[in-house]
Coordinates of C-alpha atoms in Angstrom, one line a residue:
M1 CA 4.8 -8.2 22.6
H2 CA 2.6 -5.9 20.6
D3 CA 5.0 -3.1 20.5
R4 CA 7.9 -5.1 19.1
T5 CA 9.1 -5.2 15.5
I6 CA 9.6 -8.3 13.3
A7 CA 13.3 -8.2 14.1
E8 CA 12.7 -8.1 17.9
L9 CA 10.0 -10.8 17.8
G10 CA 12.3 -13.0 15.8
R11 CA 15.0 -12.7 18.5
A12 CA 12.3 -13.4 21.2
L13 CA 11.3 -16.6 19.3
E14 CA 14.9 -17.6 18.8
Q15 CA 15.7 -17.2 22.5
G16 CA 12.7 -19.1 23.6
E17 CA 11.0 -16.1 25.3
C18 CA 7.8 -17.3 23.6
S19 CA 6.6 -19.7 21.0
S20 CA 4.9 -18.8 17.7
V21 CA 1.7 -20.4 19.0
E22 CA 1.7 -18.2 22.1
L23 CA 2.5 -15.1 20.0
T24 CA -0.3 -16.0 17.6
R25 CA -2.8 -16.4 20.4
A26 CA -1.8 -13.1 21.9
T27 CA -2.2 -11.5 18.5
L28 CA -5.7 -12.9 17.9
E29 CA -6.8 -11.7 21.4
R30 CA -5.4 -8.2 20.7
I31 CA -7.3 -8.0 17.4
E32 CA -10.5 -8.9 19.2
Q33 CA -9.8 -6.1 21.8
A34 CA -9.5 -3.6 18.9
A35 CA -12.5 -4.8 16.9
D36 CA -14.0 -1.2 16.9
L37 CA -11.2 -0.2 14.5
N38 CA -12.8 -2.4 11.8
A39 CA -9.3 -3.2 10.5
F40 CA -10.1 -6.8 9.6
I41 CA -12.8 -8.3 7.3
T42 CA -11.9 -11.9 7.9
L43 CA -10.0 -13.6 10.7
T44 CA -8.4 -17.1 10.3
P45 CA -7.7 -18.3 13.9
D46 CA -7.7 -22.0 13.2
S47 CA -5.3 -22.0 10.2
A48 CA -3.2 -19.4 11.9
L49 CA -2.6 -21.6 14.9
A50 CA -1.9 -24.6 12.7
E51 CA 0.7 -22.5 10.8
A52 CA 2.2 -21.3 14.1
E53 CA 2.6 -24.9 15.3
A54 CA 4.3 -25.7 12.0
A55 CA 6.6 -22.7 12.5
D56 CA 7.5 -23.8 16.0
A57 CA 8.4 -27.3 14.6
A58 CA 10.5 -25.8 11.9
R59 CA 12.4 -23.7 14.4
A60 CA 13.0 -26.8 16.5
R61 CA 14.5 -28.4 13.5
G62 CA 16.8 -25.4 13.0
E63 CA 15.0 -24.3 9.8
A64 CA 13.8 -20.9 10.9
G65 CA 14.2 -17.7 8.9
P66 CA 13.5 -14.1 9.9
L67 CA 9.8 -14.4 9.2
T68 CA 9.2 -17.9 10.7
G69 CA 6.4 -17.8 13.2
I70 CA 5.7 -14.1 12.8
P71 CA 2.0 -13.2 12.6
I72 CA 1.1 -11.0 9.6
A73 CA -2.1 -9.9 7.8
H74 CA -2.9 -9.7 4.1
K75 CA -4.9 -6.9 2.5
D76 CA -8.2 -8.4 1.3
I77 CA -7.1 -7.8 -2.4
F78 CA -4.7 -10.8 -2.3
C79 CA -6.3 -14.2 -3.2
T80 CA -5.9 -16.7 -0.4
R81 CA -6.7 -20.4 -0.9
G82 CA -9.8 -21.4 0.9
V83 CA -10.3 -18.0 2.6
R84 CA -12.7 -15.3 1.4
T85 CA -11.2 -12.5 -0.8
S86 CA -13.8 -9.8 -1.0
C87 CA -11.7 -6.8 -2.2
G88 CA -13.9 -4.7 0.1
S89 CA -16.8 -5.1 -2.2
R90 CA -20.3 -6.6 -2.2
M91 CA -19.4 -7.9 -5.7
L92 CA -16.9 -10.4 -4.2
E93 CA -18.5 -10.8 -0.8
G94 CA -18.7 -14.6 -1.1
F95 CA -15.6 -15.3 -3.3
V96 CA -13.3 -18.0 -1.9
P97 CA -10.3 -18.5 -4.2
P98 CA -8.9 -21.9 -4.9
Y99 CA -5.3 -20.6 -5.0
D100 CA -2.9 -18.2 -3.3
A101 CA -1.5 -15.0 -4.7
F102 CA 2.2 -15.1 -5.4
V103 CA 2.9 -12.8 -2.4
V104 CA 0.9 -15.1 -0.1
E105 CA 2.8 -18.1 -1.5
Q106 CA 6.1 -16.4 -0.8
L107 CA 5.3 -15.3 2.7
R108 CA 3.8 -18.6 3.6
A109 CA 6.9 -20.4 2.3
A110 CA 9.0 -18.0 4.5
G111 CA 7.1 -19.2 7.5
A112 CA 4.9 -16.2 8.3
V113 CA 1.6 -16.9 10.0
T114 CA -1.5 -15.4 8.4
V115 CA -4.0 -14.3 11.0
G116 CA -6.5 -12.7 8.6
K117 CA -7.5 -10.3 5.8
T118 CA -7.6 -6.6 6.3
N119 CA -10.3 -4.0 5.4
M120 CA -9.7 -1.8 2.3
D121 CA -11.4 0.7 0.0
E122 CA -13.6 -1.2 -2.5
F123 CA -11.4 -2.5 -5.3
A124 CA -8.6 -0.3 -3.9
M125 CA -10.5 2.8 -5.0
G126 CA -10.2 5.5 -2.3
S127 CA -7.9 7.6 -0.2
S128 CA -9.7 7.3 3.1
N129 CA -10.9 3.6 3.5
E130 CA -14.5 4.8 3.6
T131 CA -15.7 3.1 0.4
S132 CA -15.5 -0.5 1.8
F133 CA -18.7 -2.5 1.7
F134 CA -17.7 -3.7 5.2
G135 CA -17.7 -0.1 6.6
P136 CA -14.9 2.4 7.2
V137 CA -11.7 1.7 9.2
K138 CA -10.9 4.1 12.0
N139 CA -7.5 5.7 12.6
P140 CA -6.1 4.3 15.9
W141 CA -4.6 7.7 16.7
D142 CA -8.0 9.4 16.5
R143 CA -11.0 7.2 16.0
K144 CA -13.0 10.1 14.4
A145 CA -10.4 10.3 11.6
V146 CA -9.7 8.2 8.5
P147 CA -6.6 5.9 8.4
G148 CA -6.0 6.7 4.7
G149 CA -6.7 4.4 1.8
S150 CA -6.9 2.1 0.2
S151 CA -4.7 -0.1 2.5
G152 CA -6.2 1.5 5.6
G153 CA -7.0 -1.8 7.3
S154 CA -3.4 -3.0 7.0
A155 CA -2.1 0.4 8.2
A156 CA -4.4 0.6 11.2
A157 CA -3.6 -3.0 12.2
V158 CA 0.2 -2.3 12.1
A159 CA -0.1 1.1 13.8
S160 CA -2.1 -0.3 16.7
G161 CA 0.3 -3.2 17.2
L162 CA -2.3 -5.8 16.2
V163 CA 0.2 -7.4 13.8
P164 CA 3.9 -6.4 13.3
A165 CA 3.5 -6.3 9.5
A166 CA 0.9 -6.5 6.8
T167 CA 0.7 -6.5 3.0
G168 CA -0.7 -3.7 0.9
T169 CA -1.0 -2.6 -2.7
D170 CA -0.2 0.8 -4.1
T171 CA -1.8 2.0 -7.3
G172 CA -1.6 5.8 -6.7
G173 CA -0.3 5.9 -3.1
S174 CA -2.4 3.3 -1.3
I175 CA 0.5 2.0 0.8
R176 CA 2.3 5.3 1.4
Q177 CA -0.6 7.6 2.2
P178 CA -2.2 5.3 4.8
A179 CA 1.3 4.7 6.2
A180 CA 1.7 8.4 6.6
L181 CA -1.7 9.0 8.2
T182 CA -1.2 6.2 10.8
G183 CA 2.5 6.7 11.6
I184 CA 4.0 3.5 10.2
S185 CA 6.5 2.7 7.5
G186 CA 5.2 1.6 4.0
L187 CA 7.0 0.7 0.8
K188 CA 5.9 0.7 -2.8
P189 CA 8.5 -1.3 -4.7
T190 CA 9.6 -0.8 -8.3
Y191 CA 6.8 -1.8 -10.7
G192 CA 7.7 -5.5 -11.6
R193 CA 9.7 -6.1 -8.5
V194 CA 6.9 -8.1 -6.9
S195 CA 4.5 -10.3 -8.9
R196 CA 0.9 -9.1 -9.3
Y197 CA -0.3 -12.7 -9.8
G198 CA -3.3 -13.3 -7.6
I199 CA -4.0 -9.6 -6.8
V200 CA -7.5 -8.5 -7.9
A201 CA -6.7 -6.0 -10.6
F202 CA -7.6 -2.3 -10.4
A203 CA -5.2 -0.6 -12.9
S204 CA -2.7 -3.1 -14.2
S205 CA 0.0 -0.7 -15.3
L206 CA 0.1 0.9 -11.9
D207 CA -0.8 -1.7 -9.3
Q208 CA 2.1 -2.9 -7.1
A209 CA 2.2 -5.0 -3.9
G210 CA 4.4 -3.9 -1.0
P211 CA 5.0 -4.3 2.8
M212 CA 3.7 -2.2 5.7
A213 CA 5.5 -2.4 9.0
S214 CA 6.9 -0.4 12.0
S215 CA 10.4 0.3 10.7
A216 CA 12.6 0.3 7.6
E217 CA 14.3 -2.8 8.9
D218 CA 11.0 -4.7 9.0
L219 CA 10.2 -3.4 5.5
A220 CA 13.5 -4.9 4.3
I221 CA 12.7 -8.3 5.9
M222 CA 9.2 -8.3 4.4
L223 CA 10.3 -7.2 0.9
R224 CA 13.0 -10.0 0.8
G225 CA 10.2 -12.4 1.6
M226 CA 7.7 -11.1 -1.0
A227 CA 9.9 -10.4 -4.0
G228 CA 11.0 -12.7 -6.7
F229 CA 10.5 -13.7 -10.3
D230 CA 7.1 -15.2 -11.3
R231 CA 6.4 -16.4 -14.8
R232 CA 2.6 -16.1 -14.2
D233 CA 3.0 -12.2 -14.3
S234 CA 4.4 -11.0 -17.6
T235 CA 5.4 -7.7 -16.1
C236 CA 7.4 -9.3 -13.3
V237 CA 11.1 -8.7 -13.8
D238 CA 13.6 -11.6 -13.6
R239 CA 16.1 -10.0 -11.3
A240 CA 17.9 -11.3 -8.2
V241 CA 16.4 -10.2 -4.9
P242 CA 19.1 -8.7 -2.6
D243 CA 19.3 -9.3 1.1
Y244 CA 17.9 -5.8 1.9
R245 CA 18.3 -6.2 5.7
A246 CA 21.9 -7.2 5.5
A247 CA 22.6 -4.1 3.4
L248 CA 21.1 -1.8 6.1
A249 CA 24.1 -2.5 8.4
Q250 CA 26.4 -1.0 5.8
T251 CA 24.2 2.0 5.2
D252 CA 25.1 5.6 6.1
V253 CA 23.3 8.7 5.2
R254 CA 26.7 10.6 5.0
G255 CA 27.2 11.7 1.4
L256 CA 23.6 10.7 0.4
R257 CA 22.4 13.2 -2.2
V258 CA 18.8 14.2 -1.3
G259 CA 16.7 16.1 -3.9
L260 CA 13.9 18.4 -2.7
P261 CA 11.5 19.2 -5.6
K262 CA 10.6 22.8 -5.6
E263 CA 7.1 21.8 -6.9
F264 CA 6.6 19.8 -3.7
I265 CA 7.9 22.7 -1.5
E266 CA 5.7 25.4 -3.2
A267 CA 2.6 23.2 -3.6
D268 CA -0.7 24.8 -2.5
G269 CA -2.9 23.3 0.2
V270 CA -0.1 21.7 2.3
D271 CA -0.7 21.9 6.0
A272 CA 1.8 24.0 7.9
E273 CA 2.6 21.1 10.3
V274 CA 3.3 18.8 7.4
S275 CA 5.7 21.3 5.8
S276 CA 7.4 21.9 9.2
A277 CA 7.9 18.2 9.8
V278 CA 9.3 17.5 6.4
T279 CA 11.7 20.5 6.6
A280 CA 12.9 19.2 10.0
A281 CA 13.4 15.7 8.6
T282 CA 15.5 16.9 5.7
E283 CA 17.5 19.1 8.1
A284 CA 18.1 16.1 10.3
L285 CA 19.5 14.2 7.3
R286 CA 21.6 17.2 6.4
E287 CA 23.1 17.4 9.9
A288 CA 23.9 13.7 9.7
G289 CA 26.0 14.3 6.6
A290 CA 23.5 14.1 3.6
E291 CA 23.7 16.7 0.9
V292 CA 20.3 18.3 0.4
R293 CA 19.7 20.2 -2.9
E294 CA 16.7 21.7 -4.6
I295 CA 15.6 20.0 -7.8
S296 CA 12.7 20.4 -10.2
L297 CA 10.0 18.0 -11.5
P298 CA 8.2 20.4 -13.9
N299 CA 5.4 18.1 -14.9
A300 CA 4.6 16.9 -11.4
G301 CA 1.5 19.1 -11.4
M302 CA -0.1 17.0 -14.3
A303 CA 0.3 13.7 -12.5
V304 CA -3.1 13.7 -10.8
P305 CA -5.2 14.5 -13.9
V306 CA -3.2 12.0 -15.9
Y307 CA -3.7 9.3 -13.3
Y308 CA -7.5 10.0 -13.2
V309 CA -7.6 9.2 -17.0
I310 CA -5.3 6.2 -17.1
A311 CA -6.4 4.4 -13.8
P312 CA -10.2 4.6 -14.4
A313 CA -9.7 3.5 -18.1
E314 CA -7.8 0.4 -16.9
A315 CA -10.3 -0.2 -14.1
S316 CA -13.3 0.0 -16.5
S317 CA -11.6 -2.8 -18.6
N318 CA -10.6 -5.0 -15.6
L319 CA -13.9 -4.7 -13.8
S320 CA -16.0 -5.6 -16.9
R321 CA -15.6 -9.3 -16.0
F322 CA -17.8 -8.8 -13.0
D323 CA -21.2 -9.1 -14.7
G324 CA -23.2 -11.5 -12.6
V325 CA -22.6 -14.3 -15.2
R326 CA -18.9 -15.0 -15.3
Y327 CA -17.8 -13.5 -12.0
G328 CA -19.2 -11.8 -9.0
Y329 CA -22.5 -10.9 -7.3
R330 CA -25.8 -11.8 -9.1
C331 CA -29.0 -10.0 -8.5
D332 CA -32.2 -11.8 -7.5
S333 CA -34.9 -12.7 -10.0
P334 CA -33.7 -10.8 -13.1
A335 CA -36.4 -10.1 -15.7
D336 CA -34.1 -10.7 -18.6
L337 CA -30.4 -10.8 -19.5
E338 CA -30.1 -7.0 -19.7
D339 CA -31.8 -6.6 -16.3
L340 CA -29.3 -9.2 -15.0
Y341 CA -26.3 -7.2 -16.1
K342 CA -27.6 -3.9 -15.0
R343 CA -28.8 -4.9 -11.6
S344 CA -25.9 -7.2 -10.8
R345 CA -23.4 -4.4 -11.5
G346 CA -25.6 -1.7 -10.0
E347 CA -26.2 -3.5 -6.8
G348 CA -22.7 -5.1 -6.5
F349 CA -20.5 -2.0 -7.0
G350 CA -20.4 1.0 -4.7
E351 CA -20.6 4.6 -5.8
E352 CA -16.9 5.3 -6.1
V353 CA -16.3 2.2 -8.3
K354 CA -19.2 3.1 -10.5
R355 CA -17.9 6.7 -10.9
R356 CA -14.5 5.5 -12.0
I357 CA -15.9 2.9 -14.4
M358 CA -18.0 5.6 -16.1
V359 CA -15.0 8.0 -16.3
G360 CA -12.8 5.2 -17.7
T361 CA -15.3 4.0 -20.2
Y362 CA -15.8 7.6 -21.5
A363 CA -12.0 8.1 -21.8
L364 CA -11.7 4.9 -23.9
S365 CA -14.8 5.5 -26.1
A366 CA -14.6 6.1 -29.8
G367 CA -13.9 9.7 -30.6
Y368 CA -12.4 10.5 -27.1
Y369 CA -9.6 7.9 -26.9
D370 CA -7.0 10.1 -28.7
A371 CA -8.1 13.2 -26.8
Y372 CA -7.9 11.7 -23.4
Y373 CA -6.2 8.3 -23.0
R374 CA -3.5 8.7 -25.6
K375 CA -2.7 12.2 -24.5
A376 CA -2.5 11.0 -20.9
Q377 CA 0.0 8.3 -21.8
Q378 CA 2.1 11.0 -23.6
V379 CA 2.1 13.2 -20.5
R380 CA 2.9 10.1 -18.4
R381 CA 6.2 9.8 -20.4
L382 CA 7.0 13.4 -19.6
V383 CA 6.6 12.7 -15.9
Q384 CA 8.9 9.7 -16.2
Q385 CA 11.5 11.8 -18.0
D386 CA 11.4 14.4 -15.2
F387 CA 12.4 11.7 -12.6
A388 CA 15.1 10.3 -14.9
R389 CA 16.7 13.7 -15.2
A390 CA 16.5 14.2 -11.4
F391 CA 18.2 11.0 -10.6
E392 CA 21.2 12.1 -12.7
S393 CA 22.1 14.4 -9.8
V394 CA 20.5 12.9 -6.7
D395 CA 20.3 9.5 -5.0
V396 CA 16.8 9.9 -3.4
I397 CA 14.0 12.5 -3.6
A398 CA 12.3 13.7 -0.4
G399 CA 9.0 15.4 0.2
P400 CA 5.7 15.1 2.0
T401 CA 3.7 11.9 1.6
S402 CA 0.3 13.5 2.1
P403 CA -0.6 17.2 2.1
S404 CA -2.4 16.8 5.4
T405 CA -2.6 14.7 8.5
A406 CA -5.5 12.3 8.9
F407 CA -8.8 14.1 8.2
P408 CA -12.2 13.6 9.9
L409 CA -14.3 10.7 8.7
G410 CA -16.9 11.8 6.1
S411 CA -15.3 15.3 5.6
K412 CA -14.4 14.6 2.0
A413 CA -17.0 12.0 1.1
D414 CA -19.1 14.4 -1.0
D415 CA -16.1 16.0 -2.8
P416 CA -14.3 13.5 -5.0
V417 CA -11.8 16.0 -6.3
Q418 CA -10.6 17.0 -2.8
M419 CA -10.3 13.3 -2.0
Y420 CA -8.3 12.6 -5.1
L421 CA -5.9 15.5 -4.2
S422 CA -5.0 13.5 -1.0
D423 CA -2.6 11.5 -3.3
I424 CA -1.1 14.6 -5.0
F425 CA 2.5 13.7 -3.9
T426 CA 2.4 10.0 -4.4
I427 CA 0.7 9.5 -7.8
A428 CA 3.6 10.6 -10.0
V429 CA 5.7 7.7 -8.6
N430 CA 3.2 5.1 -9.8
L431 CA 3.1 6.7 -13.3
A432 CA 6.9 6.4 -13.4
G433 CA 7.0 2.9 -11.9
L434 CA 9.6 4.0 -9.3
P435 CA 10.0 2.6 -5.7
A436 CA 9.1 5.0 -2.8
L437 CA 8.3 4.7 0.9
S438 CA 6.8 6.7 3.7
I439 CA 8.2 6.8 7.2
P440 CA 7.0 8.7 10.3
A441 CA 8.5 12.2 10.6
G442 CA 6.5 13.9 13.4
F443 CA 3.0 14.9 14.5
G444 CA 0.6 17.7 13.7
D445 CA -2.2 18.2 16.2
G446 CA -1.6 14.7 17.6
R447 CA -1.8 13.0 14.2
P448 CA 1.2 11.5 12.4
V449 CA 3.0 13.1 9.5
G450 CA 4.8 11.1 6.8
L451 CA 8.1 11.7 5.0
Q452 CA 8.2 10.3 1.5
L453 CA 11.5 9.1 0.0
I454 CA 11.6 8.2 -3.7
G455 CA 14.3 6.1 -5.4
N456 CA 15.4 5.2 -8.8
H457 CA 14.2 1.9 -10.4
F458 CA 15.2 -1.2 -8.4
E459 CA 17.1 0.8 -5.8
E460 CA 15.0 -0.3 -2.9
G461 CA 18.2 -1.1 -1.0
R462 CA 19.4 2.5 -1.1
L463 CA 15.9 3.7 -0.3
L464 CA 15.6 1.5 2.7
G465 CA 19.1 2.4 3.8
A466 CA 18.2 6.1 3.8
A467 CA 15.0 5.4 5.8
H468 CA 16.9 3.2 8.2
G469 CA 19.5 5.9 8.6
Y470 CA 16.8 8.5 9.4
Q471 CA 15.2 6.1 11.9
Q472 CA 18.5 5.8 13.7
L473 CA 18.4 9.6 14.3
T474 CA 14.7 9.8 15.5
D475 CA 12.1 7.8 17.4
W476 CA 8.9 8.8 15.5
H477 CA 8.6 5.2 14.3
R478 CA 8.5 4.0 17.9
Q479 CA 5.4 6.1 18.8
R480 CA 2.2 4.0 19.3
P481 CA -1.4 4.9 19.8
S482 CA -3.5 3.3 22.6
V483 CA -5.6 0.3 21.4
E484 CA -8.2 1.2 24.1
G485 CA -8.8 4.6 22.3

């Protein structure tokens, strides 16, 4: 059952081939078999089996939906009532929320079965899933390589068939980049499409929750379950949620206008096998009837430096609440109040989080705010305008998701700039608030390559349709690594 999609498992449950309880037990056993991947921080077998029994009862009453009885996992950044939510940090190692995040509420109401919480970079800060307090996650295609970050635990769990789908968050590419490096499909929705209520905040103007799964069809099912208006998040948009899966059946790539930014094509530092796979993917779309044309995003090169002013600035503000008094880890036997603050934050946060807090605090400080933060926001507007002009002539924008395939564990740990450049093709999308996804498009030296497709605001349906159309032409999304390694 581990190699089946949500859609296929739904049919198996509907036809009585298995029950949700049986499926959940098999899922938990497979997770134990693949414990060396370190994809999970917390497992919830008792509550999962109880939810599975409830799902089987709902199906018997004729009340099942497409997610009823399907085992899924949540990134450990989503608050889960009565279940530890660590955000991959020592700071929140013992935090057990008294409430569910909106996304958790929605998927629980849709009948999905939560089997556990997945590993992640600490406070979602990282591109390799090596900054977690609970240790690095391994890439199931090559256990000596990273799975990407910060949703690397979710990506590894889906790629190795431990669960058919998982949730993630994407602040600068944290769904799409690990999806590309592990050979799965991952969607970052439009900013405001999915409520951020109950997500531990990193950079509030950039964070967005989204699904990770094996196919575009499964992303459509998951997004339909996750999205919706929520008054508890002032940035959540009150807009009807389409039936994305139903729309796929009417989708055809013929006539689709695909833009190829010359800045993506001519970018330095892109692996040859990545360029080759993306070129082959766009050629496949062209042969299927899409119209591929070159476009320009002239300010795309400024996206990374702009992001690394805005995101740390917001992080320094959001993480100020974790001081050992109001929230989070508290040091032992502090000498005085100042010692309490310093040691609680010094011992509770990891090195990457401290680095970004210091950068952000500097950018927001008196005398530097106008020079750095305000200027970065002005350039962010230029990046947004580039995309707006591009979408006047194309329906979707295509390019690489990551400049390389999965890199060796530890190879960039001492070079933060090189690590930050792992997200060079994804960050601009977050600055503009656009939807984008990554789908498998080939392999380089045995490791997956991701194709990124970017859409206009709230055009997730068209984006998923393009991805589904491509997956009808290829079988890259059907490739699976061996759990045994």
